[in-house]
Amino acid sequence: MLTNSAHSGYFLYHSIGMYPGKEQELSDAMAEFSKVWAAPNDKQWGYVLLKRQDFIDYWRRIINVPKGSTTTCESVTDGLHKLMRALPEGMLRGKRVLIAADCFPSLHFLLVGLAAKMGFTLDTVAMRAGESWVRQEDFLERWGPDVGLSLITWVTSTASARVDLESLVAHGRKMGSLIGVDITQAAGLIPFDAMNPKVDFVLSTSLKWMCGTPGAGMLYVEKSLVRELEPEGRGWFSQNNPFSWDLDKFEYAPDIRRFDSGTPGSMAALASLPALRWHAQQDHAELAAWNRKLVDRIIARADALDLALHSPRDADRRGGSVMLRFPDKPEAAAITGALGVEGYSVDFRGHLMRLSPGNVTGEDTIDAVFDITEDTMSRRKRRFAGRGSAALCDGATAQTSSADLLGSLGALLLAGQVKIVDCTAELGPETPILRLPEDFARNTPKVEIHRISEYDADGPFFAWNWLKLGEHSGTHFDAPNHWITGKDFQDGATDTLDVQRLVAPVNVINCSSQAAADPDFLLTADHVKAWEREHGAINPGEWVVMRTDWDARATDAEAFLNDDPDPHEDGSHSPGPTTGCMDYLLSRGIVGWGTQCIGTDAGMAGKMSPPYPAHNYLHRDNCFGLASLCNLDQLPPKGAILIATPLKIAQGTGSPIRALALVPQG
């Protein structure tokens, strides 16, 4: 199997397919369209409609159906909606529509909304407890003569489980039901013939194994059924002769063209044509054999790591993907991120990691993927304080008891050989506070200090104050439940977190010169790797902080916040990490991340994908954030200990802190 080495780590055929030369062929097709569409003549529509018909004809051959039975749609959901609303009035009233719980969720959302309008009951066959896909026997048991329509998912997107279509269709025919099939997750990889067994309609997209573009959906309807359907969205192209404009003599076309409505959208079909043309030229048996070989190798490596298989082990009951089950979503997310940083494209859904190797995927990349997975899992097991390895200590320290070590530390502190650096900004009415757009969220109030007494009638022997401040004011701590991605951790609040994790070695990455030159400087994974090569590896359970010397601005709120002058920008200009940087750091097993700016993210991080990666990823992984740190220029790159302890606020999302660093002297 020939592969494209530039994309050999690509495992995302369940999402967007890839083939050699795709970028250039897509670019050429769009350039050709631009040239034709911009020409000062009347040739455009002939060109566009012929190309659209080419797209339709490729799909007809893929699923082996006759002319006049296939058309375009925007998506699988759009195609199903058009089909359902075109059914004869009352056809499904009082009947059941049958679907499996492991269908593509978008289709279920649609059917739930249509049930009341069309008078049918949506019957969703559930998965058995602890199982990964709906059992076929359970689906058949629920399929009685009162089922007016059944929508079958050929291969599931959640487990890559493939049904025995022949037995399902045979049963459905006995029940007298309309039978539709969603073939999206295997179309183009596993042969599908809509005529054997014969079904009433088929839905698919040109994405995934077909390697096309979004918006290029396909709807097939059996020709005898087509004549019974009256699409709601009818228009001039719904007629046999689109140029028959007699307002009182509209008549549907006798074939699938009745679904074409007004002027058909064709851009997605044109953009997908190169992929469909490439697919038509391939040895499809070879494509399937290559996929199966790689999936078998993936399963073997997963078994060696005791990773649970969430897909059928039997290849004949499986699509082209394999899903692996991790203990929880953060683990799957962190490993996916770690792989992405190294150039391996996989994704996750909840606690599942999904791998779909295709024609460009290299066989040798599978071992690399699982070597990274194994290393990341190992590091993450050691990331909580008290679970580290003695190998992280040098030989002398490993032989020293904790009592001796603490005694030595105490002596060194008293002798001034360990310096305590205050990494905390002053907290008061002038402390800069994060400003959010007024139409987006409610803002934290400025800090207020109110006197209760000062050796006077309100308190003759003492002075004290009461404060008004937000949890995230000044130098502060972000607990996991500060962000929606960390809201479900039982130990994710300031009163429930593990305090053993708050005191840890700190890695200080100096970006002060870059931030001085560019306030929007972004720290990347490559920057961090270069820092590690110079200073040593970041170990599990350690802090990582980004030194920018931004604290020099702290006495000037406007300079510190550095908001963009354009009110429509909804952002500020301050340095921070990229998404890939956070992926990499979490793969190293850090306890938390800190900056010298108002927040843990860059000022313009709202425009990243996903927005605010430091908040989003840190707290998804039950890690901590530190913001508005000071005096990081007094810390070495490695060798200091950071103490960052929030107040024990009941269910607190964060707290102002007094951040202290223990720094060796001499």
XYZ file of C-alpha atoms in Angstrom:
666
model
C 0.000 0.000 0.000
C 1.472 3.356 -1.035
C 1.270 6.012 1.654
C 1.941 9.709 1.792
C 4.738 10.131 4.336
C 3.710 13.730 4.995
C 0.486 12.421 6.520
C 1.585 8.985 7.736
C 0.434 9.725 11.287
C -3.154 10.431 10.200
C -5.833 8.363 11.964
C -8.945 10.501 11.420
C -10.819 8.828 8.562
C -13.905 8.684 10.800
C -13.902 12.488 10.550
C -12.151 13.868 7.449
C -10.517 11.513 4.974
C -7.146 12.106 3.355
C -5.528 10.937 0.125
C -2.224 11.732 -1.596
C -2.365 15.038 -3.457
C -5.671 16.109 -1.895
C -4.609 19.695 -1.221
C -3.395 20.317 -4.754
C -6.366 18.638 -6.437
C -8.837 20.541 -4.278
C -7.000 23.778 -5.002
C -7.043 23.080 -8.754
C -10.777 22.316 -8.709
C -11.574 25.541 -6.896
C -9.316 27.526 -9.207
C -11.096 26.067 -12.224
C -14.463 26.982 -10.730
C -13.265 30.521 -10.029
C -12.115 30.939 -13.615
C -15.410 29.692 -15.077
C -17.626 31.560 -12.638
C -15.801 34.854 -13.159
C -15.808 34.670 -16.971
C -17.861 37.381 -18.731
C -20.174 34.929 -20.519
C -23.184 32.712 -19.867
C -21.398 29.351 -19.555
C -21.378 29.158 -15.757
C -24.566 27.231 -15.089
C -23.912 24.579 -17.674
C -20.508 23.961 -16.116
C -21.767 23.888 -12.518
C -24.767 21.642 -13.123
C -22.749 19.167 -15.148
C -20.158 18.954 -12.370
C -22.933 18.420 -9.842
C -24.270 15.597 -11.988
C -20.773 14.075 -12.107
C -20.791 14.069 -8.303
C -24.184 12.341 -8.267
C -23.071 9.756 -10.795
C -19.976 8.867 -8.787
C -22.181 8.252 -5.774
C -24.601 6.140 -7.845
C -21.757 3.849 -8.781
C -20.475 3.647 -5.214
C -23.796 2.305 -3.930
C -24.930 0.647 -7.220
C -28.215 2.447 -7.894
C -29.932 3.562 -11.144
C -30.186 7.021 -12.643
C -32.825 9.328 -11.258
C -32.556 7.934 -7.706
C -29.769 9.993 -6.130
C -29.359 13.662 -5.297
C -27.303 16.019 -3.196
C -28.087 17.352 0.248
C -26.182 19.469 2.706
C -25.694 16.725 5.286
C -27.013 13.373 6.425
C -29.372 15.165 8.806
C -30.587 17.452 6.042
C -31.203 14.462 3.778
C -33.217 12.624 6.414
C -35.275 15.737 7.107
C -36.130 16.139 3.430
C -37.097 12.473 3.162
C -39.248 12.467 6.296
C -41.143 15.645 5.407
C -41.795 14.353 1.895
C -43.631 11.238 3.090
C -47.374 11.100 2.359
C -49.484 12.928 4.933
C -50.319 10.651 7.854
C -48.200 7.758 6.629
C -46.415 7.420 9.985
C -49.220 8.668 12.239
C -49.843 6.212 15.070
C -46.819 4.128 14.128
C -43.334 3.725 15.519
C -40.079 4.910 13.997
C -37.314 2.559 15.115
C -33.715 3.588 15.678
C -30.784 2.355 17.768
C -29.297 4.361 20.631
C -25.876 4.229 18.971
C -27.109 6.086 15.887
C -25.508 9.355 14.868
C -26.977 11.692 17.532
C -27.883 14.425 15.037
C -30.400 12.106 13.393
C -31.970 11.294 16.734
C -32.280 15.003 17.548
C -34.139 15.481 14.272
C -36.511 12.575 14.807
C -37.371 13.686 18.333
C -38.467 17.032 16.909
C -40.471 15.465 14.080
C -42.305 12.886 16.201
C -45.014 15.203 17.533
C -45.438 17.015 14.203
C -45.839 13.810 12.218
C -47.684 11.793 14.824
C -45.263 8.902 15.234
C -43.571 7.489 18.331
C -39.793 7.386 18.259
C -38.620 4.053 19.661
C -34.906 4.058 20.535
C -33.402 0.642 21.229
C -30.984 1.017 24.128
C -27.615 -0.601 24.694
C -27.433 -3.222 27.399
C -25.724 -2.128 30.601
C -21.957 -2.114 30.242
C -22.000 -2.776 26.494
C -20.633 -0.586 23.708
C -23.199 -1.034 20.942
C -26.826 -2.062 20.516
C -27.254 -5.791 20.102
C -28.823 -6.749 16.816
C -31.145 -9.258 18.471
C -32.527 -6.477 20.688
C -33.189 -4.326 17.634
C -34.947 -7.178 15.839
C -37.052 -7.970 18.894
C -38.444 -4.432 18.911
C -39.136 -4.407 15.178
C -42.808 -5.289 14.879
C -45.475 -4.667 12.204
C -46.345 -1.301 13.789
C -42.918 0.092 12.817
C -43.624 2.407 9.905
C -39.990 3.289 9.309
C -36.680 1.955 10.581
C -33.421 3.839 10.274
C -30.442 1.478 10.434
C -26.943 2.653 11.296
C -24.695 0.436 9.194
C -21.535 1.217 11.218
C -21.668 3.185 14.468
C -19.555 6.272 15.070
C -19.115 5.440 18.759
C -17.849 1.853 18.525
C -17.348 1.115 14.808
C -19.810 -1.760 15.250
C -21.245 -3.067 11.969
C -24.688 -4.651 11.673
C -25.674 -7.693 9.628
C -27.682 -5.675 7.131
C -29.061 -8.637 5.215
C -30.868 -10.157 8.197
C -32.184 -6.776 9.358
C -33.592 -5.891 5.942
C -35.155 -9.347 5.534
C -36.956 -8.914 8.851
C -38.040 -5.377 7.966
C -39.592 -6.563 4.731
C -41.693 -9.072 6.643
C -42.871 -6.233 8.905
C -43.798 -4.013 5.935
C -41.631 -1.103 7.133
C -39.800 1.550 5.161
C -36.072 0.871 5.586
C -33.370 3.519 5.482
C -29.632 3.108 6.090
C -27.054 5.618 7.255
C -23.812 4.400 5.662
C -21.661 7.408 6.622
C -19.093 5.663 8.817
C -17.985 3.074 6.258
C -18.984 4.395 2.828
C -16.013 4.170 0.491
C -14.145 1.620 2.607
C -16.504 -1.349 2.916
C -18.542 -2.212 -0.208
C -22.224 -1.252 0.028
C -24.942 -2.197 -2.459
C -28.311 -0.498 -1.982
C -29.876 -3.111 -4.259
C -28.613 -6.143 -2.317
C -30.268 -6.234 0.101
C -32.617 -3.702 -1.405
C -33.423 -0.757 0.884
C -35.761 2.211 0.492
C -33.347 5.061 1.093
C -29.693 5.666 1.902
C -27.926 8.618 3.490
C -24.249 9.493 3.491
C -21.689 12.264 3.370
C -18.621 12.752 1.193
C -16.421 13.218 4.245
C -14.638 10.420 6.102
C -13.459 7.513 3.926
C -14.660 9.309 0.801
C -12.161 12.130 1.556
C -14.494 14.914 0.355
C -15.661 18.196 1.830
C -18.406 19.291 4.242
C -21.798 20.111 2.745
C -21.565 17.326 0.163
C -24.219 14.935 1.424
C -25.994 12.260 -0.603
C -29.596 11.024 -0.539
C -30.719 7.940 -2.445
C -34.420 7.009 -2.633
C -35.728 3.867 -4.308
C -37.400 4.912 -7.578
C -40.875 3.515 -6.899
C -40.913 5.275 -3.516
C -39.794 8.567 -5.040
C -43.055 8.897 -6.954
C -45.011 8.799 -3.670
C -43.028 11.610 -2.090
C -43.808 15.321 -2.160
C -40.894 17.318 -0.762
C -41.867 20.411 1.220
C -39.005 22.448 -0.204
C -40.145 22.514 -3.784
C -38.936 25.039 -6.340
C -38.204 25.516 -10.022
C -35.634 22.676 -10.070
C -38.222 20.316 -8.521
C -39.983 20.187 -11.893
C -39.205 18.031 -14.882
C -38.589 21.259 -16.827
C -37.118 23.915 -14.519
C -38.093 26.595 -17.047
C -41.796 25.791 -16.861
C -42.864 28.918 -15.045
C -46.648 28.734 -15.267
C -47.616 29.566 -11.683
C -50.694 27.336 -11.807
C -49.144 24.253 -13.367
C -46.383 23.153 -10.974
C -45.712 19.420 -11.216
C -42.982 17.423 -9.489
C -40.303 15.780 -11.614
C -40.942 12.039 -11.940
C -37.640 11.122 -10.276
C -35.310 12.236 -7.458
C -35.036 15.708 -8.996
C -38.218 16.597 -7.141
C -35.945 17.051 -4.089
C -33.829 19.704 -5.810
C -35.978 22.661 -4.732
C -34.618 25.997 -5.941
C -31.247 26.488 -7.611
C -29.221 23.570 -6.173
C -26.233 24.382 -4.024
C -23.297 22.859 -5.883
C -20.047 24.182 -4.414
C -19.543 21.305 -1.972
C -20.210 18.771 -4.717
C -17.667 20.446 -6.991
C -15.102 20.583 -4.184
C -15.609 16.873 -3.436
C -15.304 15.727 -7.053
C -11.498 15.286 -6.981
C -11.815 12.967 -3.969
C -14.598 10.918 -5.579
C -12.595 10.712 -8.792
C -9.526 9.535 -6.866
C -11.623 6.973 -5.000
C -13.045 5.585 -8.246
C -9.527 4.900 -9.506
C -8.438 2.874 -6.459
C -8.322 -0.844 -5.773
C -11.038 -0.886 -3.128
C -10.114 -4.350 -1.879
C -6.579 -3.098 -1.295
C -7.847 -0.064 0.628
C -9.917 -2.318 2.893
C -7.074 -4.816 3.388
C -4.632 -2.056 4.372
C -7.097 -0.662 6.870
C -7.721 -4.082 8.399
C -4.002 -4.785 8.724
C -3.423 -1.511 10.566
C -6.456 -1.928 12.817
C -5.289 -5.423 13.765
C -1.915 -3.932 14.726
C -3.615 -1.208 16.775
C -5.642 -3.785 18.680
C -2.526 -5.869 19.392
C -0.685 -2.848 20.847
C -3.747 -1.812 22.845
C -4.040 -5.323 24.292
C -0.388 -5.168 25.372
C -1.173 -2.006 27.358
C -4.373 -3.505 28.812
C -6.447 -0.811 27.121
C -10.091 -1.805 26.858
C -11.397 -2.352 23.333
C -14.648 -0.465 22.744
C -15.157 -1.913 19.250
C -15.942 -5.425 18.035
C -12.905 -7.686 17.967
C -14.338 -9.608 15.018
C -13.286 -7.706 11.872
C -16.442 -8.780 10.031
C -18.540 -7.027 12.683
C -16.443 -3.867 12.615
C -16.054 -0.811 10.404
C -12.714 0.792 9.643
C -12.245 2.459 13.018
C -11.250 1.189 16.431
C -12.212 2.853 19.707
C -10.171 2.382 22.886
C -11.631 3.029 26.310
C -9.568 4.962 28.858
C -10.389 5.333 32.559
C -11.850 8.812 32.089
C -12.149 11.728 29.700
C -9.086 13.631 30.987
C -6.851 10.625 30.309
C -8.174 10.209 26.762
C -7.921 13.958 26.171
C -4.378 14.240 27.506
C -3.093 11.337 25.416
C -4.831 12.685 22.312
C -3.156 16.023 22.959
C 0.239 14.426 23.527
C -0.040 12.582 20.213
C -1.177 15.722 18.401
C 1.892 17.637 19.559
C 4.097 14.941 18.004
C 2.182 15.014 14.720
C -0.143 12.018 15.179
C -3.770 12.838 14.424
C -6.294 10.986 16.588
C -9.285 12.281 18.514
C -11.414 11.444 21.521
C -15.068 11.461 22.531
C -15.525 11.342 26.279
C -13.328 8.532 27.611
C -12.892 6.991 24.148
C -9.924 7.522 21.858
C -10.761 6.924 18.177
C -8.265 5.704 15.594
C -9.146 5.237 11.938
C -6.144 4.413 9.742
C -6.467 4.807 5.997
C -4.536 4.869 2.757
C -1.987 7.511 3.862
C -1.430 6.064 7.350
C 1.977 4.465 7.812
C 2.269 1.078 9.494
C 5.338 2.158 11.466
C 3.452 5.061 13.031
C 1.304 2.682 15.090
C 4.230 1.699 17.301
C 5.134 5.377 17.724
C 1.551 6.203 18.729
C 1.480 3.515 21.393
C 4.985 4.271 22.667
C 3.862 7.864 23.297
C 0.617 6.612 24.829
C 2.490 4.292 27.194
C 4.933 7.017 28.260
C 2.162 9.557 28.811
C 0.089 7.142 30.865
C 3.130 6.276 32.980
C 3.951 9.932 33.655
C 0.361 10.758 34.506
C 0.236 7.988 37.097
C 3.113 9.727 38.888
C 1.779 13.261 38.630
C 0.137 13.381 42.053
C 2.455 14.197 44.958
C 3.416 11.158 46.986
C 3.222 8.871 43.927
C 6.485 9.891 42.305
C 9.555 7.759 41.755
C 12.708 7.772 43.859
C 14.522 7.716 40.536
C 13.719 11.410 40.289
C 16.034 12.037 43.243
C 19.829 11.951 42.974
C 21.713 9.111 44.636
C 22.528 10.995 47.850
C 19.027 12.322 48.407
C 17.502 8.909 47.796
C 19.423 7.616 50.818
C 18.335 10.483 53.073
C 15.328 10.122 55.367
C 12.574 12.685 55.108
C 13.236 13.735 58.712
C 16.902 14.396 57.948
C 15.997 16.204 54.774
C 13.507 18.517 56.501
C 15.984 19.118 59.305
C 18.607 20.121 56.772
C 16.110 22.358 55.029
C 15.254 24.069 58.289
C 18.922 24.698 59.002
C 19.485 26.035 55.502
C 16.516 28.380 55.874
C 17.842 29.706 59.200
C 21.297 30.136 57.715
C 19.909 32.038 54.741
C 21.198 29.456 52.309
C 17.675 28.963 51.053
C 16.030 32.225 50.064
C 12.281 32.736 50.202
C 11.137 34.746 47.185
C 7.749 36.404 47.394
C 6.004 35.765 44.065
C 2.920 37.745 45.097
C 1.587 41.127 44.030
C 0.186 43.604 46.543
C -3.577 43.220 46.958
C -5.551 46.422 47.317
C -7.890 48.916 45.626
C -5.348 49.525 42.846
C -4.901 45.838 42.001
C -5.717 45.289 38.308
C -8.850 43.142 37.864
C -9.755 41.182 34.750
C -12.261 43.015 32.556
C -14.699 40.941 30.525
C -17.033 42.321 27.826
C -20.194 43.579 29.517
C -22.477 41.652 27.171
C -20.532 38.435 27.814
C -20.308 37.999 31.573
C -20.533 39.726 34.909
C -17.240 41.195 36.126
C -15.402 40.821 39.437
C -15.592 44.017 41.529
C -12.438 45.892 42.402
C -10.834 45.110 45.740
C -12.174 47.132 48.660
C -10.603 47.376 52.140
C -12.908 48.674 54.871
C -11.708 49.590 58.355
C -13.574 47.997 61.255
C -11.526 49.585 64.026
C -8.135 51.153 64.671
C -7.497 51.349 68.418
C -10.631 53.458 68.817
C -14.197 53.240 70.145
C -14.991 50.487 67.618
C -12.091 48.416 68.963
C -9.905 50.053 71.636
C -6.951 47.623 71.604
C -6.844 46.426 68.009
C -7.064 47.311 64.343
C -8.704 45.173 61.714
C -10.480 45.367 58.347
C -13.103 43.671 56.295
C -12.573 43.042 52.603
C -14.615 42.950 49.446
C -12.862 41.010 46.692
C -13.299 38.277 44.147
C -11.734 34.859 44.395
C -9.670 35.590 41.285
C -8.170 38.921 42.326
C -4.471 39.784 42.317
C -2.014 36.919 42.519
C -4.476 34.078 42.625
C -5.123 30.375 42.298
C -7.545 28.752 39.831
C -9.070 25.522 41.137
C -10.322 22.924 38.622
C -13.983 23.804 39.190
C -13.262 27.390 38.091
C -13.837 26.216 34.492
C -16.705 24.202 33.054
C -14.335 21.429 31.971
C -13.363 20.795 35.613
C -16.743 21.221 37.254
C -17.275 17.543 38.142
C -14.118 16.791 40.128
C -14.963 15.978 43.748
C -11.542 17.316 44.771
C -11.759 20.272 42.404
C -12.647 23.066 44.849
C -10.395 25.017 47.202
C -11.773 23.167 50.233
C -11.525 19.672 48.736
C -8.290 19.721 46.727
C -5.267 17.644 47.748
C -2.926 20.054 49.572
C -0.018 17.645 49.017
C -0.006 18.896 45.411
C 0.396 22.590 46.271
C 4.085 22.435 47.185
C 6.207 21.193 44.305
C 9.335 21.868 42.241
C 8.876 24.671 39.738
C 10.157 24.996 36.177
C 10.594 28.624 35.101
C 10.560 29.192 31.338
C 12.047 32.597 30.568
C 10.132 34.358 27.792
C 10.839 37.904 28.980
C 12.719 39.053 25.877
C 10.072 37.641 23.519
C 7.233 39.233 25.539
C 9.036 42.580 25.554
C 9.290 42.468 21.771
C 5.758 41.154 21.228
C 3.021 41.437 23.872
C 1.080 38.733 21.982
C 3.954 36.246 22.207
C 2.766 32.648 22.435
C 4.751 29.868 24.071
C 4.673 26.707 21.952
C 5.422 23.057 22.605
C 8.611 23.436 20.572
C 9.741 26.281 22.847
C 9.194 24.051 25.883
C 11.061 21.116 24.309
C 14.021 23.409 23.531
C 13.967 24.617 27.151
C 14.013 20.996 28.373
C 17.011 20.182 26.199
C 18.894 23.020 27.876
C 17.690 22.723 31.467
C 16.361 19.194 31.921
C 13.059 17.357 31.709
C 9.841 18.611 33.280
C 8.860 15.864 35.705
C 5.427 14.635 36.792
C 3.838 16.605 39.620
C 5.840 19.800 39.018
C 4.758 23.382 38.429
C 5.578 25.157 35.162
C 5.491 28.957 35.060
C 6.026 31.370 32.201
C 8.346 34.247 33.046
C 7.534 37.358 31.010
C 8.370 40.089 33.575
C 4.828 41.326 32.999
C 4.680 42.158 36.722
C 6.656 45.329 35.942
C 3.354 46.699 34.593
C 1.347 45.829 37.717
C 1.263 49.401 39.093
C -0.474 50.606 35.910
C -3.761 48.756 35.402
C -4.126 49.856 31.786
C -0.631 48.688 30.869
C -1.092 45.452 32.822
C -4.423 44.568 31.188
C -3.345 46.011 27.822
C -6.865 45.822 26.383
C -7.274 46.178 22.650
C -8.523 49.706 21.853
C -11.127 48.284 19.471
C -14.158 47.416 21.642
C -15.220 44.783 19.114
C -12.009 42.799 19.574
C -13.060 41.443 22.989
C -9.502 40.751 24.024
C -6.229 42.101 25.315
C -2.611 41.842 24.316
C -0.614 39.744 26.748
C 1.531 36.622 26.338
C 0.473 33.069 27.081
C 0.529 29.456 25.888
C -0.723 27.872 22.687
C -3.090 24.914 22.633
C -0.197 22.642 21.659
C 1.877 23.964 24.551
C -0.819 22.987 27.043
C -1.212 19.593 25.383
C 2.503 18.962 25.762
C 2.747 20.137 29.378
C -0.187 17.981 30.421
C 1.442 15.005 28.723
C 4.435 15.642 31.004
C 2.140 15.261 34.024
C 2.411 18.767 35.507
C 0.477 19.796 38.610
C -0.247 23.273 37.295
C 0.693 26.239 35.138
C 1.313 29.863 36.044
C 1.840 33.254 34.389
C 2.665 36.806 35.365
C -0.356 38.197 33.497
C -3.948 38.745 34.633
C -4.906 35.187 33.667
C -3.346 31.880 32.747
C -4.215 32.338 29.058
C -2.924 34.786 26.489
C -4.949 37.965 26.150
C -6.321 36.957 22.763
C -6.888 33.322 23.716
C -10.628 33.710 23.153
C -9.834 33.523 19.443
C -7.933 30.238 19.742
C -9.367 26.803 19.014
C -10.565 25.835 21.511
C -10.852 29.184 23.281
C -8.766 29.675 26.428
C -6.720 26.467 26.193
C -4.939 26.946 29.534
C -8.240 27.164 31.402
C -9.959 24.588 29.222
C -7.238 21.929 29.341
C -5.722 22.512 32.790
C -8.989 22.209 34.630
C -10.255 19.371 32.448
C -7.183 17.520 33.775
C -7.751 18.415 37.461
C -4.734 20.729 37.384
C -4.247 24.184 38.882
C -3.650 27.650 37.466
C -1.695 30.583 38.929
C -1.993 34.148 37.653
C -0.415 37.551 38.336
C 2.755 35.994 39.772
C 5.669 38.326 40.559
C 9.451 38.218 40.826
C 9.954 35.174 38.658
C 13.247 36.769 37.557
C 14.579 35.797 41.004
C 13.946 32.087 40.387
C 16.303 29.736 38.538
C 15.026 27.699 35.557
C 15.026 24.597 37.781
C 15.807 23.903 41.414
C 13.262 26.047 43.266
C 10.209 24.882 45.200
C 6.926 26.770 44.734
C 4.337 27.003 47.498
C 0.944 28.141 46.206
C -1.850 27.657 48.724
C -5.383 29.032 48.286
C -7.725 29.893 51.138
C -9.954 26.992 52.165
C -13.141 28.602 50.860
C -16.185 26.347 50.927
C -16.640 25.130 47.336
C -14.289 27.893 46.253
C -13.306 28.189 42.611
C -10.083 29.943 43.486
C -8.485 32.334 45.926
C -5.937 35.125 46.256
C -2.708 33.531 47.471
C 0.680 34.375 48.949
C 2.872 32.495 46.513
C 6.341 31.740 47.913
C 9.337 30.104 46.276
C 12.233 28.405 48.076
C 15.376 29.249 46.102
C 18.845 27.810 46.791
C 21.627 30.342 47.424
C 25.269 29.951 46.485
